[in-house]
Coordinates of C-alpha atoms in Angstrom, one line a residue:
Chain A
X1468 CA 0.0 0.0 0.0
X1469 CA 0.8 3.9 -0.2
X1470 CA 3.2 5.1 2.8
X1471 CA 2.5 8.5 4.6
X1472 CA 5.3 9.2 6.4
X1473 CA 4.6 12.1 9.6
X1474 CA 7.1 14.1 11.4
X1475 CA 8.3 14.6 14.4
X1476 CA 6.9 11.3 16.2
X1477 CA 7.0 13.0 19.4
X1478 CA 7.4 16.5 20.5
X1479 CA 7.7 18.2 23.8
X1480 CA 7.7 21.8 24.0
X1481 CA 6.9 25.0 26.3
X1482 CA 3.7 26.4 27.1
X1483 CA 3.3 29.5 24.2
X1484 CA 5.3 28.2 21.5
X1485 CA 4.7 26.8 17.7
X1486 CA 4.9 23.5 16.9
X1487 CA 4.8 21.9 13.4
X1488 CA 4.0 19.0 12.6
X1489 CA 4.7 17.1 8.7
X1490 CA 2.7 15.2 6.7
X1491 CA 4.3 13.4 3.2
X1492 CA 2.6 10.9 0.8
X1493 CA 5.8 9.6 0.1
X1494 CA 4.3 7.4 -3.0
X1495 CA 1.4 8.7 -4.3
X1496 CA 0.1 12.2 -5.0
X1497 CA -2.7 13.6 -2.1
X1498 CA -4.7 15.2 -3.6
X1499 CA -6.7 15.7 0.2
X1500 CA -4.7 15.1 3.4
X1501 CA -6.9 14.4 6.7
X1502 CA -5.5 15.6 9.9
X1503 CA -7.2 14.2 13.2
X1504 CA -6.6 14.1 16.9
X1505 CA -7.2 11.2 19.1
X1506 CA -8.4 11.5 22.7
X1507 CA -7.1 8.9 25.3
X1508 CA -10.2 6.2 24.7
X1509 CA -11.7 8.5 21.9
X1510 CA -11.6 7.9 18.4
X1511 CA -10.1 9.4 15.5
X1512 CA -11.8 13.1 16.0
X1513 CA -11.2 14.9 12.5
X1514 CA -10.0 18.4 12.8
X1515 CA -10.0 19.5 8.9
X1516 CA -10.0 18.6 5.2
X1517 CA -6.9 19.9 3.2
X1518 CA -7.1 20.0 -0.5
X1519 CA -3.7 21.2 -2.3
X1520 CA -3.8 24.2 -3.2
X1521 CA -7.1 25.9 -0.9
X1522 CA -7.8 26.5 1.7
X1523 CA -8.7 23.7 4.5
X1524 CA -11.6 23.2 5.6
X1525 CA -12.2 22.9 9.4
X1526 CA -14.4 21.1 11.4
X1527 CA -16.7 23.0 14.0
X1528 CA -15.2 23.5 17.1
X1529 CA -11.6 23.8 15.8
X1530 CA -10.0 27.1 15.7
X1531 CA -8.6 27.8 12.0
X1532 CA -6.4 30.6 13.9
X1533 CA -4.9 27.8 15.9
X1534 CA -4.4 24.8 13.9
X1535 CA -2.9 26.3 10.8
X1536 CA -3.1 23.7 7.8
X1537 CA -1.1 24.3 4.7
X1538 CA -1.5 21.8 1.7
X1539 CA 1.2 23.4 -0.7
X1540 CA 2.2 20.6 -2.9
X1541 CA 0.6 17.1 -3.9
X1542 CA 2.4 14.9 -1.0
X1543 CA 3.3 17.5 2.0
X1544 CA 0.5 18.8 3.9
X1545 CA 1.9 20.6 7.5
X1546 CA 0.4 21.3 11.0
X1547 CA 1.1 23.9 13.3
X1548 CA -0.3 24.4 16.5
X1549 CA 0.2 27.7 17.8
X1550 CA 0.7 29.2 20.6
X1551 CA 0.8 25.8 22.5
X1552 CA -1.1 24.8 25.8
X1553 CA -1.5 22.3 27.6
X1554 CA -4.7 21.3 26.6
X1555 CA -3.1 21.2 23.0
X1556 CA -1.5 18.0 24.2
X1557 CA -2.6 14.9 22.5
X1558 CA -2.3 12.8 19.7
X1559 CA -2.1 14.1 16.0
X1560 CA -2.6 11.8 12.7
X1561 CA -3.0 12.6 9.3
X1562 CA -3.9 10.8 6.9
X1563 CA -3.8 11.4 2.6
X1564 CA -6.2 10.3 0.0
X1565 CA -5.4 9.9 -3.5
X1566 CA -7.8 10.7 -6.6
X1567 CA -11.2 9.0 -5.5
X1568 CA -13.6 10.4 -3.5
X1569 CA -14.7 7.3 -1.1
X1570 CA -11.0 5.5 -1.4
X1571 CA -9.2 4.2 1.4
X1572 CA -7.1 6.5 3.5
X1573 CA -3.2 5.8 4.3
X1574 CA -2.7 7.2 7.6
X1575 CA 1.2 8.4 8.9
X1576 CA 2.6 6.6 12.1
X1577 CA 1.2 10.0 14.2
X1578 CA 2.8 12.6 16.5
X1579 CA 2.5 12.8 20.6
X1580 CA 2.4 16.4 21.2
X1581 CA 3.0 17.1 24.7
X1582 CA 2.6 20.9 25.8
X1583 CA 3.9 21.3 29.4
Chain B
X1087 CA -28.6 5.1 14.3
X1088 CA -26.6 8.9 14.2
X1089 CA -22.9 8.2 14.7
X1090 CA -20.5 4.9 14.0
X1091 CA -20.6 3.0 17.2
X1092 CA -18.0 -0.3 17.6
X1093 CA -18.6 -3.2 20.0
X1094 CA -17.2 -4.3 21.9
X1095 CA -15.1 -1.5 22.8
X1096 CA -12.1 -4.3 24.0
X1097 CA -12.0 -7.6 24.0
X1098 CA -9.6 -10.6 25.1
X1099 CA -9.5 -14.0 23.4
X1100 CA -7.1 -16.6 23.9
X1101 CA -4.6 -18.2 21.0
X1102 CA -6.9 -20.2 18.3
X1103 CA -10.1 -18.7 19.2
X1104 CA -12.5 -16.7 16.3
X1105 CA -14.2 -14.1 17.3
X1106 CA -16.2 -11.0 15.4
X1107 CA -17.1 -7.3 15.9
X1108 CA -19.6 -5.2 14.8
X1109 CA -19.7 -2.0 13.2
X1110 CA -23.0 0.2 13.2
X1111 CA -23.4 3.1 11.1
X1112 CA -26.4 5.4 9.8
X1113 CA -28.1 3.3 6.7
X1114 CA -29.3 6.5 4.7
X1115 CA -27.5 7.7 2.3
X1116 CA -24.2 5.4 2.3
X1117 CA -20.8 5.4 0.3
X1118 CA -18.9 2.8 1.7
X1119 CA -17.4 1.3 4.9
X1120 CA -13.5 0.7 5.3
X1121 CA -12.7 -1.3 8.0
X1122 CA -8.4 -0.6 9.3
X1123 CA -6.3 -2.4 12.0
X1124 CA -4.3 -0.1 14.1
X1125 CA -1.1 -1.7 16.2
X1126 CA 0.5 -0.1 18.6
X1127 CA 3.0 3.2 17.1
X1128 CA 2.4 2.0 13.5
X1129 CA -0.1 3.0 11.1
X1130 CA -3.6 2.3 10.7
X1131 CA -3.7 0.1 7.6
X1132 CA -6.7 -0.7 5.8
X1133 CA -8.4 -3.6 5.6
X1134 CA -11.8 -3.6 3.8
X1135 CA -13.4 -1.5 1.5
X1136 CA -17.1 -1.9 1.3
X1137 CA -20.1 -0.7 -0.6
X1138 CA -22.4 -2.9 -1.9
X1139 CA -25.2 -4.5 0.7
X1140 CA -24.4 -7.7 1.3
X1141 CA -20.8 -7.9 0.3
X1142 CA -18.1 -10.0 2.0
X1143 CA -14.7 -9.8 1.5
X1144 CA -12.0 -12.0 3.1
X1145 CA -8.0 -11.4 3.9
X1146 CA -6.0 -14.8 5.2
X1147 CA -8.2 -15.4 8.2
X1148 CA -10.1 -11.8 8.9
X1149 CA -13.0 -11.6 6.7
X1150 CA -16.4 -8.8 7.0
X1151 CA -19.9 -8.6 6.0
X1152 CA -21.7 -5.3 5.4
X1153 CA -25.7 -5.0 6.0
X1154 CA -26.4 -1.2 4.1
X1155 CA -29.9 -1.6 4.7
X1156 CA -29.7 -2.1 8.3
X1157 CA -26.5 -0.2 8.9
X1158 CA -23.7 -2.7 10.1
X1159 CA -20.9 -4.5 9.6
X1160 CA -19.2 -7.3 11.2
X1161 CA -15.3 -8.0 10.9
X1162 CA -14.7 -11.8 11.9
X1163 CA -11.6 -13.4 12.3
X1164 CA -11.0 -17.0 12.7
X1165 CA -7.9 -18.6 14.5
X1166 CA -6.9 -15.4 16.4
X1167 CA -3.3 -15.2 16.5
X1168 CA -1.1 -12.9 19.1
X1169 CA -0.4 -10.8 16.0
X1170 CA -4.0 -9.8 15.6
X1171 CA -3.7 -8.0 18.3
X1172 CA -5.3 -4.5 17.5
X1173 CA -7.2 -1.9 17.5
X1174 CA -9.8 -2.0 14.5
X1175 CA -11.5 1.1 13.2
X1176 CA -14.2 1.1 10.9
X1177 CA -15.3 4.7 8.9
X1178 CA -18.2 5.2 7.3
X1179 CA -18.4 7.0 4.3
X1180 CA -21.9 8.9 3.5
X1181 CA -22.9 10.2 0.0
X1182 CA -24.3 13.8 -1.0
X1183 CA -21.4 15.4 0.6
X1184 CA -17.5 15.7 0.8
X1185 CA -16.9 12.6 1.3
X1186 CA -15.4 12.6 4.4
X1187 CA -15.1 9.3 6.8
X1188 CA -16.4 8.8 10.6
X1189 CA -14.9 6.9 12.4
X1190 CA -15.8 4.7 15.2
X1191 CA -13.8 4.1 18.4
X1192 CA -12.4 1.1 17.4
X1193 CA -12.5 -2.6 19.6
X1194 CA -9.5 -3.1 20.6
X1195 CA -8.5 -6.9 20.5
X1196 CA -5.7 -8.4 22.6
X1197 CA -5.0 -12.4 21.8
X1198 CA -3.5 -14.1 24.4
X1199 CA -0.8 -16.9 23.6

């Protein structure tokens, strides 16, 4: 299958700053790229829709000014979370969709975001 | 039924036995059902894809059914191995809009040897 690689894995940082976070289709072209956050027990809560090239499209409830998404080329579609806080920490996954609207979705490995 | 619900939400088995999960999902307006397994820090990889009522498809020893009309699924597998140990998501695709999957919560299945 297609491989979505994410990066970092795991981040730590300080209460107030930016993190970014990467998502590559490493094999395929995305046209969308899916970004989601999981809960402890929850499941996969999606946060927004990326298409390359526009702007995403975010989910009710998540702050646009605060998860900034940025689909600028076919297979890298970024994260940041700015202005970190504690209740930012969690667990981030994307995930990237090649040409088909109801295909399967190849998800990255994921990235533990802890704010302290 | 609004939202994709999974049962069990965990469940523990022992080496060789089979055992199946269910999937619920609103029946109107459907796309498709994929069904993924999730182990620990990997990817979710997919499984099934699913969109015609009363399809079954089958992988090695996991297999799935899919009920459109009455909104579920089932994911069975037979001869449970250590290394099906998992969490497994099914998403449910509805039509008429983007597109875009929900997901369930996943059963999480630990096989013990």
């Amino acid at each position: 299958g297609a491989v979505v690689s994410q990066h970092p894995s795991r981040v730590i940082c300080k209460s107030g700053t930016s993190v970014k976070i990467e998502c590559r289709s490493l094999d395929f072209q995305a046209t969308t790229m899916f970004w989601y956050r999981q809960f402890p027990k929850q499941s996969l809560m999606l946060m927004a829709t990326s298409n390359e090239g526009s702007k995403a499209t975010y989910e009710q409830g998540v702050e646009k000014d605060k998860f900034l998404i940025n689909h600028a080329s076919l297979t890298l579609s970024t994260l940041t979370v700015t202005s970190a806080h504690p209740e930012d920490s969690s667990f981030y996954i994307c995930s990237a969709r090649g040409l088909g609207r109801g295909g399967e979705q190849f998800f990255g490995p994921g990235t533990r975001l802890t704010v302290l | 039924i609004l939202n994709v619900e999974q049962s069990p939400q965990s469940l523990h088995v022992q080496e060789g036995d089979s055992t199946n999960f269910t999937c619920s999902f609103p029946s109107s307006n459907f796309y498709a059902l994929h069904w993924y397994r999730w182990e620990t820090a990997k990817s979710p990889e997919a499984l099934f894809v699913m969109t015609l009522n009363g399809d079954e498809k089958k992988k090695g020893r996991i297999s799935a059914t899919l009920n459109t009309k009455e909104g579920y699924s089932y994911l069975y597998i037979k001869g449970s191995q250590p290394e099906d140990s998992a969490t497994y998501l099914c998403a449910h695709h509805s039509s008429g809009g983007s597109y875009i999957p929900t997901f369930g919560r996943g059963t999480s299945l630990i096989v013990h040897p």
